[in-house]
Amino acid sequence: MNRLLLLGNEKFGIDLFKTLTYSENIKTYVVSEREVQFRRDDDFVKIEAVNNIVNEYDEEERSMIPYDNPKIVMITFSDIEFAKEILSDDRLPKGLYMDDFKHIRPFEEVIEKL
């Protein structure tokens, strides 16, 4: 299982993922107010809202996040290609940042290298 964090502005969050639907082969499940799952065959992408995690960043890491009050979701996935498919959706906002627990970088820069 792999994990990463996706960071956005105040308008970003778990509710955005609840509205995404795909073709028949990708099922969307709203598990709770704080969790959405996308499933295709045996692969999954789980999106979870996280709170107060920004307090865990040190000052240098915090300076890399361009939002005063970032909204953060944790992405847990079984297959990188399926995760890329979900996270590359044009309906997601531009200007997101990704934290792979090593670096905080612009999402567009990271998604190409995954």
N, CA, C and O atoms as a MOPAC input file, in Angstrom:
PM7 MOZYME 1SCF
protein

 N      0.84100 1    -1.17400 1     0.00000 1
 C      0.00000 1     0.00000 1     0.00000 1
 C      0.88800 1     1.23900 1     0.00000 1
 O      1.88900 1     1.29000 1     0.71400 1
 N      0.52800 1     2.21700 1    -0.78300 1
 C      1.29000 1     3.45500 1    -0.91300 1
 C      0.43500 1     4.61900 1    -0.44800 1
 O     -0.79100 1     4.59900 1    -0.55200 1
 N      1.12400 1     5.64800 1     0.07400 1
 C      0.39600 1     6.82800 1     0.56600 1
 C      1.08700 1     8.10800 1     0.14200 1
 O      2.29900 1     8.15500 1    -0.06700 1
 N      0.26900 1     9.14600 1     0.02200 1
 C      0.77200 1    10.49300 1    -0.19000 1
 C     -0.29900 1    11.46200 1     0.26200 1
 O     -1.45000 1    11.08000 1     0.47500 1
 N      0.08600 1    12.71300 1     0.40500 1
 C     -0.85400 1    13.76100 1     0.80100 1
 C     -1.04700 1    14.70900 1    -0.36500 1
 O     -0.10200 1    15.00900 1    -1.09500 1
 N     -2.26100 1    15.17600 1    -0.53800 1
 C     -2.58500 1    16.15800 1    -1.55800 1
 C     -3.07500 1    17.40200 1    -0.84000 1
 O     -3.98500 1    17.33000 1    -0.01400 1
 N     -2.46800 1    18.55400 1    -1.15600 1
 C     -2.75800 1    19.80700 1    -0.46200 1
 C     -3.35500 1    20.82000 1    -1.42600 1
 O     -2.90100 1    20.95400 1    -2.56300 1
 N     -4.37300 1    21.52800 1    -0.96400 1
 C     -5.01100 1    22.54500 1    -1.78000 1
 C     -5.46200 1    23.72000 1    -0.93600 1
 O     -5.22400 1    23.76600 1     0.27100 1
 N     -6.11400 1    24.66400 1    -1.58700 1
 C     -6.58600 1    25.85800 1    -0.87400 1
 C     -7.85200 1    25.54200 1    -0.07900 1
 O     -8.25100 1    24.38300 1     0.03100 1
 N     -8.47200 1    26.56400 1     0.46400 1
 C     -9.63900 1    26.39700 1     1.33300 1
 C    -10.82600 1    25.74100 1     0.62500 1
 O    -11.68900 1    25.16300 1     1.28600 1
 N    -10.88200 1    25.82200 1    -0.70300 1
 C    -11.99700 1    25.25000 1    -1.45400 1
 C    -11.78900 1    23.76900 1    -1.78000 1
 O    -12.71600 1    23.09100 1    -2.22200 1
 N    -10.58500 1    23.27700 1    -1.56300 1
 C    -10.24500 1    21.88600 1    -1.85100 1
 C    -10.65100 1    21.00200 1    -0.67500 1
 O    -10.70200 1    21.46900 1     0.46300 1
 N    -10.93600 1    19.75100 1    -0.93900 1
 C    -11.23600 1    18.83900 1     0.16200 1
 C    -11.93300 1    17.57700 1    -0.29500 1
 O    -12.11300 1    17.34400 1    -1.49100 1
 N    -12.31400 1    16.78100 1     0.65600 1
 C    -12.92300 1    15.47700 1     0.39900 1
 C    -14.22200 1    15.59000 1    -0.39600 1
 O    -14.53300 1    14.70200 1    -1.19000 1
 N    -14.98000 1    16.65700 1    -0.19600 1
 C    -16.26400 1    16.80000 1    -0.89400 1
 C    -16.10100 1    16.82700 1    -2.40200 1
 O    -16.98200 1    16.36500 1    -3.12700 1
 N    -15.00100 1    17.35400 1    -2.87900 1
 C    -14.73300 1    17.38700 1    -4.31200 1
 C    -14.67200 1    15.96600 1    -4.87700 1
 O    -15.20800 1    15.70200 1    -5.95300 1
 N    -14.02900 1    15.06200 1    -4.16200 1
 C    -13.89100 1    13.68600 1    -4.63200 1
 C    -15.22100 1    12.93700 1    -4.59800 1
 O    -15.42500 1    12.00000 1    -5.37000 1
 N    -16.11300 1    13.34100 1    -3.72000 1
 C    -17.42100 1    12.68600 1    -3.62900 1
 C    -18.24700 1    12.90400 1    -4.88900 1
 O    -19.15400 1    12.12100 1    -5.17600 1
 N    -17.95000 1    13.94600 1    -5.63800 1
 C    -18.72400 1    14.26300 1    -6.84100 1
 C    -18.19100 1    13.57300 1    -8.08800 1
 O    -18.85200 1    13.59700 1    -9.12600 1
 N    -17.02100 1    12.96100 1    -8.01500 1
 C    -16.41300 1    12.35400 1    -9.19600 1
 C    -17.01600 1    10.98600 1    -9.48800 1
 O    -17.07900 1    10.12600 1    -8.60900 1
 N    -17.44800 1    10.79600 1   -10.70000 1
 C    -17.93200 1     9.49600 1   -11.14900 1
 C    -17.20500 1     9.14500 1   -12.43700 1
 O    -16.73800 1    10.02000 1   -13.16600 1
 N    -17.12000 1     7.86100 1   -12.70000 1
 C    -16.36600 1     7.37400 1   -13.84900 1
 C    -17.19500 1     6.35100 1   -14.61400 1
 O    -18.36600 1     6.12100 1   -14.31200 1
 N    -16.56400 1     5.74700 1   -15.60500 1
 C    -17.23600 1     4.71900 1   -16.39200 1
 C    -17.56200 1     3.51600 1   -15.50700 1
 O    -17.15700 1     3.44800 1   -14.34700 1
 N    -18.28800 1     2.59100 1   -16.07400 1
 C    -18.74400 1     1.42500 1   -15.31900 1
 C    -17.63400 1     0.64900 1   -14.63600 1
 O    -17.85200 1     0.08400 1   -13.56400 1
 N    -16.45400 1     0.60900 1   -15.22600 1
 C    -15.40100 1    -0.22800 1   -14.64500 1
 C    -14.73700 1     0.40400 1   -13.42000 1
 O    -13.97300 1    -0.27200 1   -12.73100 1
 N    -15.00500 1     1.67300 1   -13.13300 1
 C    -14.49100 1     2.31600 1   -11.91700 1
 C    -15.68300 1     2.66600 1   -11.03800 1
 O    -16.54200 1     3.46300 1   -11.41500 1
 N    -15.71700 1     2.06400 1    -9.88000 1
 C    -16.81200 1     2.29300 1    -8.92900 1
 C    -16.38700 1     3.32500 1    -7.89600 1
 O    -15.25500 1     3.30200 1    -7.41400 1
 N    -17.30100 1     4.23100 1    -7.55900 1
 C    -17.06500 1     5.25000 1    -6.53700 1
 C    -17.91200 1     4.91600 1    -5.31900 1
 O    -19.11900 1     4.69800 1    -5.42800 1
 N    -17.26000 1     4.87600 1    -4.14800 1
 C    -17.96100 1     4.59600 1    -2.89400 1
 C    -17.69800 1     5.72100 1    -1.90900 1
 O    -16.54700 1     6.00400 1    -1.57700 1
 N    -18.75600 1     6.36300 1    -1.44200 1
 C    -18.62900 1     7.34300 1    -0.36500 1
 C    -18.80300 1     6.54100 1     0.92100 1
 O    -19.92200 1     6.21400 1     1.31700 1
 N    -17.68200 1     6.23000 1     1.56500 1
 C    -17.67100 1     5.36300 1     2.74000 1
 C    -18.18500 1     6.10800 1     3.96600 1
 O    -18.91400 1     5.55300 1     4.78800 1
 N    -17.78800 1     7.38300 1     4.07500 1
 C    -18.22300 1     8.21700 1     5.19400 1
 C    -18.03400 1     9.67500 1     4.80200 1
 O    -17.62900 1     9.97100 1     3.67800 1
 N    -18.32400 1    10.57400 1     5.71400 1
 C    -18.10400 1    12.00300 1     5.46500 1
 C    -16.63200 1    12.29700 1     5.20900 1
 O    -16.29700 1    13.30700 1     4.59000 1
 N    -15.75600 1    11.42300 1     5.68200 1
 C    -14.32000 1    11.66100 1     5.62600 1
 C    -13.57300 1    10.71900 1     4.68400 1
 O    -12.34600 1    10.77800 1     4.60400 1
 N    -14.29600 1     9.84600 1     3.96600 1
 C    -13.60600 1     8.86900 1     3.11600 1
 C    -14.39100 1     8.55000 1     1.85400 1
 O    -15.60300 1     8.33300 1     1.88600 1
 N    -13.65600 1     8.52800 1     0.72500 1
 C    -14.18500 1     8.12600 1    -0.57300 1
 C    -13.22400 1     7.08800 1    -1.13800 1
 O    -12.00900 1     7.21700 1    -0.99300 1
 N    -13.76900 1     6.06000 1    -1.78100 1
 C    -12.92900 1     5.05300 1    -2.41700 1
 C    -13.32300 1     4.89700 1    -3.87300 1
 O    -14.49700 1     4.96300 1    -4.23500 1
 N    -12.30500 1     4.68900 1    -4.69800 1
 C    -12.49100 1     4.36200 1    -6.10300 1
 C    -11.92600 1     2.96100 1    -6.27700 1
 O    -10.81600 1     2.67300 1    -5.82800 1
 N    -12.69100 1     2.09000 1    -6.92900 1
 C    -12.26000 1     0.70100 1    -7.09100 1
 C    -12.43600 1     0.26400 1    -8.54300 1
 O    -13.41800 1     0.58600 1    -9.21300 1
 N    -11.43700 1    -0.48400 1    -8.98800 1
 C    -11.49000 1    -1.12100 1   -10.30900 1
 C    -10.85300 1    -2.49100 1   -10.14700 1
 O     -9.66800 1    -2.60000 1    -9.83100 1
 N    -11.62800 1    -3.51200 1   -10.36000 1
 C    -11.16200 1    -4.88400 1   -10.13600 1
 C    -10.58400 1    -4.99100 1    -8.72400 1
 O    -11.28800 1    -4.72900 1    -7.74900 1
 N     -9.31500 1    -5.37200 1    -8.60700 1
 C     -8.69400 1    -5.51000 1    -7.28300 1
 C     -7.94900 1    -4.25500 1    -6.84000 1
 O     -7.39100 1    -4.22700 1    -5.74400 1
 N     -7.93200 1    -3.22700 1    -7.66700 1
 C     -7.19200 1    -2.00300 1    -7.33800 1
 C     -8.10500 1    -0.98800 1    -6.66000 1
 O     -9.31400 1    -0.96200 1    -6.89300 1
 N     -7.50500 1    -0.15700 1    -5.81900 1
 C     -8.28100 1     0.86800 1    -5.13000 1
 C     -7.46200 1     2.13900 1    -4.95100 1
 O     -6.23200 1     2.11300 1    -4.92700 1
 N     -8.17700 1     3.24600 1    -4.82700 1
 C     -7.62500 1     4.53300 1    -4.40900 1
 C     -8.56200 1     5.02600 1    -3.31700 1
 O     -9.75800 1     5.20500 1    -3.54500 1
 N     -8.01200 1     5.24300 1    -2.13800 1
 C     -8.80800 1     5.71100 1    -1.00200 1
 C     -8.40000 1     7.14200 1    -0.69000 1
 O     -7.21300 1     7.43800 1    -0.55100 1
 N     -9.38700 1     8.03600 1    -0.57800 1
 C     -9.17000 1     9.44400 1    -0.26700 1
 C     -9.75400 1     9.69600 1     1.12200 1
 O    -10.93200 1     9.42600 1     1.35900 1
 N     -8.93400 1    10.21400 1     2.04000 1
 C     -9.40000 1    10.49100 1     3.39700 1
 C     -9.08400 1    11.92500 1     3.78400 1
 O     -7.97400 1    12.40800 1     3.55700 1
 N    -10.05100 1    12.59600 1     4.36100 1
 C     -9.82300 1    13.93800 1     4.89300 1
 C     -8.96000 1    13.81900 1     6.14300 1
 O     -9.16800 1    12.92800 1     6.96600 1
 N     -7.99600 1    14.71600 1     6.28000 1
 C     -7.16800 1    14.74800 1     7.49000 1
 C     -7.22600 1    16.15100 1     8.07800 1
 O     -7.28800 1    17.14200 1     7.34900 1
 N     -7.20400 1    16.22100 1     9.38400 1
 C     -7.26800 1    17.50600 1    10.08200 1
 C     -5.99200 1    17.74700 1    10.86100 1
 O     -5.35200 1    16.80800 1    11.33400 1
 N     -5.63400 1    18.99800 1    10.98900 1
 C     -4.53400 1    19.44500 1    11.85100 1
 C     -3.18000 1    18.84100 1    11.51500 1
 O     -2.24000 1    18.98800 1    12.29600 1
 N     -3.05200 1    18.17100 1    10.38700 1
 C     -1.76200 1    17.59600 1    10.03200 1
 C     -0.76100 1    18.68700 1     9.66600 1
 O      0.44800 1    18.47700 1     9.75800 1
 N     -1.25800 1    19.84700 1     9.25300 1
 C     -0.36000 1    20.94400 1     8.89900 1
 C      0.50000 1    21.34000 1    10.09900 1
 O      1.60600 1    21.85000 1     9.92100 1
 N      0.01000 1    21.11400 1    11.30400 1
 C      0.78500 1    21.41700 1    12.51100 1
 C      2.00700 1    20.51900 1    12.66100 1
 O      2.91500 1    20.82900 1    13.43200 1
 N      2.03400 1    19.40900 1    11.92900 1
 C      3.15700 1    18.48700 1    12.01000 1
 C      4.31200 1    18.87500 1    11.08700 1
 O      5.39800 1    18.30300 1    11.18100 1
 N      4.08600 1    19.83300 1    10.20700 1
 C      5.15300 1    20.29400 1     9.32600 1
 C      6.07500 1    21.23200 1    10.08600 1
 O      5.62400 1    22.05100 1    10.88700 1
 N      7.38500 1    21.10300 1     9.82400 1
 C      8.30600 1    22.06100 1    10.43700 1
 C      8.25500 1    23.36300 1     9.63700 1
 O      7.58700 1    23.44000 1     8.60600 1
 N      8.95200 1    24.36600 1    10.10900 1
 C      8.87400 1    25.70300 1     9.50200 1
 C      9.31300 1    25.69400 1     8.04100 1
 O      8.69600 1    26.35300 1     7.20400 1
 N     10.36900 1    24.95500 1     7.73100 1
 C     10.85500 1    24.89400 1     6.35200 1
 C      9.81800 1    24.23200 1     5.43800 1
 O      9.54800 1    24.72300 1     4.34200 1
 N      9.24400 1    23.12600 1     5.89000 1
 C      8.21700 1    22.44600 1     5.09700 1
 C      6.99800 1    23.34600 1     4.91900 1
 O      6.42900 1    23.42300 1     3.83000 1
 N      6.61100 1    24.00800 1     5.96800 1
 C      5.42900 1    24.88200 1     5.93100 1
 C      5.61800 1    26.01600 1     4.92600 1
 O      4.66300 1    26.44900 1     4.28000 1
 N      6.85500 1    26.49200 1     4.80100 1
 C      7.13400 1    27.58300 1     3.86200 1
 C      6.97100 1    27.14100 1     2.40800 1
 O      6.83900 1    27.98800 1     1.52400 1
 N      6.97700 1    25.83900 1     2.14500 1
 C      6.82500 1    25.31500 1     0.79000 1
 C      5.35800 1    25.18300 1     0.37900 1
 O      5.05900 1    24.94400 1    -0.79100 1
 N      4.45600 1    25.33800 1     1.32900 1
 C      3.02400 1    25.22900 1     1.05500 1
 C      2.48400 1    26.64200 1     0.81700 1
 O      2.54200 1    27.47700 1     1.71900 1
 N      1.95800 1    26.92400 1    -0.38100 1
 C      1.56200 1    28.29400 1    -0.70800 1
 C      0.19600 1    28.72700 1    -0.17100 1
 O     -0.31500 1    29.77300 1    -0.57000 1
 N     -0.39200 1    27.95300 1     0.71100 1
 C     -1.71500 1    28.27700 1     1.23800 1
 C     -1.61800 1    28.59700 1     2.72000 1
 O     -0.87700 1    27.94200 1     3.45300 1
 N     -2.36600 1    29.60600 1     3.16200 1
 C     -2.39200 1    29.95100 1     4.58400 1
 C     -3.08000 1    28.87200 1     5.40600 1
 O     -2.61100 1    28.50900 1     6.48500 1
 N     -4.18000 1    28.36900 1     4.89900 1
 C     -4.96200 1    27.33600 1     5.59200 1
 C     -5.21900 1    26.17300 1     4.64000 1
 O     -6.33900 1    26.01100 1     4.15500 1
 N     -4.19800 1    25.36000 1     4.36300 1
 C     -4.37400 1    24.29700 1     3.37400 1
 C     -5.36700 1    23.23800 1     3.82800 1
 O     -5.46500 1    22.91300 1     5.01100 1
 N     -6.09600 1    22.71300 1     2.85900 1
 C     -6.94400 1    21.53900 1     3.06300 1
 C     -6.13100 1    20.35200 1     2.55400 1
 O     -5.53500 1    20.40900 1     1.47900 1
 N     -6.11400 1    19.29300 1     3.32800 1
 C     -5.25100 1    18.15600 1     3.01400 1
 C     -6.07000 1    16.87300 1     3.00900 1
 O     -6.89400 1    16.63900 1     3.89200 1
 N     -5.82300 1    16.04300 1     1.98700 1
 C     -6.40500 1    14.70500 1     1.94900 1
 C     -5.27000 1    13.69800 1     1.81600 1
 O     -4.25800 1    13.96200 1     1.16600 1
 N     -5.45800 1    12.53900 1     2.44400 1
 C     -4.49000 1    11.45700 1     2.31600 1
 C     -4.98900 1    10.50600 1     1.24200 1
 O     -6.15200 1    10.10300 1     1.23400 1
 N     -4.08500 1    10.15800 1     0.33600 1
 C     -4.38800 1     9.23500 1    -0.74000 1
 C     -3.67000 1     7.92300 1    -0.42300 1
 O     -2.45000 1     7.90700 1    -0.26200 1
 N     -4.41200 1     6.84100 1    -0.33500 1
 C     -3.84000 1     5.50800 1    -0.15300 1
 C     -4.23100 1     4.71000 1    -1.38600 1
 O     -5.39700 1     4.71400 1    -1.78200 1
 N     -3.26600 1     4.02300 1    -1.99900 1
 C     -3.58000 1     3.33500 1    -3.24700 1
 C     -2.82100 1     2.02100 1    -3.37000 1
 O     -1.76800 1     1.82600 1    -2.76300 1
 N     -3.38400 1     1.13100 1    -4.16900 1
 C     -2.77600 1    -0.17800 1    -4.38400 1
 C     -1.94800 1    -0.22800 1    -5.65900 1
 O     -1.00000 1    -1.00700 1    -5.75600 1
 N     -2.30300 1     0.59900 1    -6.63800 1
 C     -1.64000 1     0.56500 1    -7.93900 1
 C     -1.37500 1     1.99200 1    -8.40600 1
 O     -2.29700 1     2.80500 1    -8.48700 1
 N     -0.13000 1     2.29200 1    -8.70800 1
 C      0.25700 1     3.65800 1    -9.06500 1
 C     -0.44400 1     4.13200 1   -10.34000 1
 O     -0.82600 1     5.29900 1   -10.42500 1
 N     -0.61700 1     3.27000 1   -11.31500 1
 C     -1.26000 1     3.69200 1   -12.56300 1
 C     -2.73100 1     4.04600 1   -12.34000 1
 O     -3.23800 1     5.00200 1   -12.92900 1
 N     -3.40200 1     3.29000 1   -11.50600 1
 C     -4.79700 1     3.60500 1   -11.18700 1
 C     -4.87300 1     4.91400 1   -10.40700 1
 O     -5.76100 1     5.72900 1   -10.65700 1
 N     -3.96200 1     5.12300 1    -9.47300 1
 C     -3.92200 1     6.38500 1    -8.71600 1
 C     -3.68700 1     7.56100 1    -9.65700 1
 O     -4.33900 1     8.59700 1    -9.52700 1
 N     -2.76400 1     7.41200 1   -10.60100 1
 C     -2.50100 1     8.48700 1   -11.56400 1
 C     -3.74700 1     8.80100 1   -12.38900 1
 O     -4.03100 1     9.96400 1   -12.67600 1
 N     -4.47900 1     7.77300 1   -12.76200 1
 C     -5.69900 1     7.96900 1   -13.54500 1
 C     -6.72000 1     8.79600 1   -12.76200 1
 O     -7.31800 1     9.72200 1   -13.31000 1
 N     -6.91900 1     8.47000 1   -11.49800 1
 C     -7.87400 1     9.20500 1   -10.66700 1
 C     -7.37500 1    10.62500 1   -10.40200 1
 O     -8.13700 1    11.58400 1   -10.52000 1
 N     -6.09800 1    10.76000 1   -10.04600 1
 C     -5.55700 1    12.06400 1    -9.66000 1
 C     -5.29400 1    12.98700 1   -10.84500 1
 O     -5.11300 1    14.19100 1   -10.65800 1
 N     -5.26900 1    12.44900 1   -12.05000 1
 C     -5.06500 1    13.27600 1   -13.24800 1
 C     -6.38000 1    13.77900 1   -13.82800 1
 O     -6.39600 1    14.38500 1   -14.89900 1
 N     -7.45500 1    13.53800 1   -13.14300 1
 C     -8.78200 1    13.95400 1   -13.60100 1
 C     -8.82300 1    15.47000 1   -13.78700 1
 O     -8.45000 1    16.22300 1   -12.88800 1
 N     -9.27600 1    15.90800 1   -14.95300 1
 C     -9.35300 1    17.34300 1   -15.26300 1
 C    -10.32700 1    18.09900 1   -14.36700 1
 O    -10.28500 1    19.32800 1   -14.30500 1
 N    -11.19500 1    17.38500 1   -13.68000 1
 C    -12.16200 1    18.04200 1   -12.79700 1
 C    -11.54300 1    18.45000 1   -11.46300 1
 O    -12.15600 1    19.19500 1   -10.70000 1
 N    -10.34600 1    17.97400 1   -11.17900 1
 C     -9.64500 1    18.40700 1    -9.96400 1
 C     -9.02700 1    19.77800 1   -10.21700 1
 O     -8.62000 1    20.06900 1   -11.34100 1
 N     -8.95200 1    20.61500 1    -9.20100 1
 C     -8.42400 1    21.96900 1    -9.40100 1
 C     -6.93100 1    21.96800 1    -9.72400 1
 O     -6.20100 1    21.04300 1    -9.37000 1
 N     -6.50900 1    23.00300 1   -10.38800 1
 C     -5.08300 1    23.20800 1   -10.66400 1
 C     -4.44600 1    23.86000 1    -9.44100 1
 O     -5.14200 1    24.42800 1    -8.60000 1
 N     -3.13300 1    23.77600 1    -9.34900 1
 C     -2.42700 1    24.43900 1    -8.26100 1
 C     -2.32700 1    23.62400 1    -6.98500 1
 O     -1.99300 1    24.16300 1    -5.93000 1
 N     -2.61500 1    22.32200 1    -7.06900 1
 C     -2.48000 1    21.46500 1    -5.89200 1
 C     -1.01000 1    21.15500 1    -5.63900 1
 O     -0.17100 1    21.26500 1    -6.53300 1
 N     -0.71800 1    20.76900 1    -4.41300 1
 C      0.62800 1    20.33300 1    -4.04700 1
 C      0.55300 1    18.91300 1    -3.51700 1
 O     -0.46800 1    18.49300 1    -2.97300 1
 N      1.65800 1    18.17000 1    -3.68400 1
 C      1.71800 1    16.79700 1    -3.23100 1
 C      2.87100 1    16.63300 1    -2.25600 1
 O      3.96500 1    17.15800 1    -2.46400 1
 N      2.60600 1    15.89900 1    -1.19700 1
 C      3.62300 1    15.55900 1    -0.20700 1
 C      3.74600 1    14.04400 1    -0.20900 1
 O      2.81300 1    13.33400 1     0.16800 1
 N      4.91300 1    13.55200 1    -0.63900 1
 C      5.14400 1    12.10700 1    -0.66100 1
 C      5.89600 1    11.64900 1     0.58700 1
 O      6.49100 1    10.57200 1     0.60100 1
 N      5.86600 1    12.46300 1     1.62000 1
 C      6.52800 1    12.23300 1     2.90600 1
 C      8.04300 1    12.37900 1     2.80700 1
 O      8.77700 1    12.01400 1     3.72400 1
 N      8.50100 1    12.92500 1     1.66500 1
 C      9.91200 1    13.27900 1     1.47700 1
 C     10.02800 1    14.71900 1     1.00600 1
 O     10.88200 1    15.47400 1     1.47200 1
 N      9.14900 1    15.09000 1     0.06600 1
 C      9.18400 1    16.41900 1    -0.54600 1
 C      7.77200 1    16.96000 1    -0.69900 1
 O      6.81300 1    16.20200 1    -0.84200 1
 N      7.66100 1    18.26800 1    -0.66800 1
 C      6.40700 1    18.95200 1    -0.98100 1
 C      6.64400 1    19.69400 1    -2.28900 1
 O      7.47800 1    20.59700 1    -2.36100 1
 N      5.90400 1    19.30300 1    -3.32000 1
 C      6.11800 1    19.87700 1    -4.64700 1
 C      4.78600 1    20.09700 1    -5.35600 1
 O      3.76900 1    19.51500 1    -4.97800 1
 N      4.79900 1    20.94200 1    -6.38600 1
 C      3.57700 1    21.12000 1    -7.17200 1
 C      3.11000 1    19.78200 1    -7.74500 1
 O      3.91400 1    18.98900 1    -8.23500 1
 N      1.82900 1    19.55100 1    -7.67700 1
 C      1.23300 1    18.29300 1    -8.11100 1
 C      1.59400 1    17.95100 1    -9.55100 1
 O      1.96500 1    16.81400 1    -9.84200 1
 N      1.49000 1    18.92100 1   -10.45400 1
 C      1.75400 1    18.66900 1   -11.87100 1
 C      3.18300 1    18.18400 1   -12.08900 1
 O      3.43600 1    17.37100 1   -12.97800 1
 N      4.10800 1    18.67500 1   -11.29100 1
 C      5.51200 1    18.27100 1   -11.38600 1
 C      5.69100 1    16.82100 1   -10.93100 1
 O      6.47300 1    16.07600 1   -11.52000 1
 N      4.98200 1    16.43300 1    -9.90800 1
 C      5.13800 1    15.10500 1    -9.32000 1
 C      4.39900 1    14.03500 1   -10.11200 1
 O      4.93400 1    12.94700 1   -10.32100 1
 N      3.19500 1    14.32200 1   -10.55300 1
 C      2.36500 1    13.30500 1   -11.20500 1
 C      3.03200 1    12.77100 1   -12.46400 1
 O      2.84900 1    11.60100 1   -12.80300 1
 N      3.79200 1    13.59000 1   -13.15600 1
 C      4.49000 1    13.15800 1   -14.36600 1
 C      5.57300 1    12.13700 1   -14.05400 1
 O      5.89700 1    11.30100 1   -14.89800 1
 N      6.13900 1    12.19500 1   -12.84700 1
 C      7.26000 1    11.32800 1   -12.48100 1
 C      6.83200 1    10.05100 1   -11.76700 1
 O      7.64700 1     9.15200 1   -11.56100 1
 N      5.57000 1     9.96700 1   -11.39100 1
 C      5.10600 1     8.76400 1   -10.68500 1
 C      5.06400 1     7.56600 1   -11.60500 1
 O      4.69700 1     6.47200 1   -11.17700 1

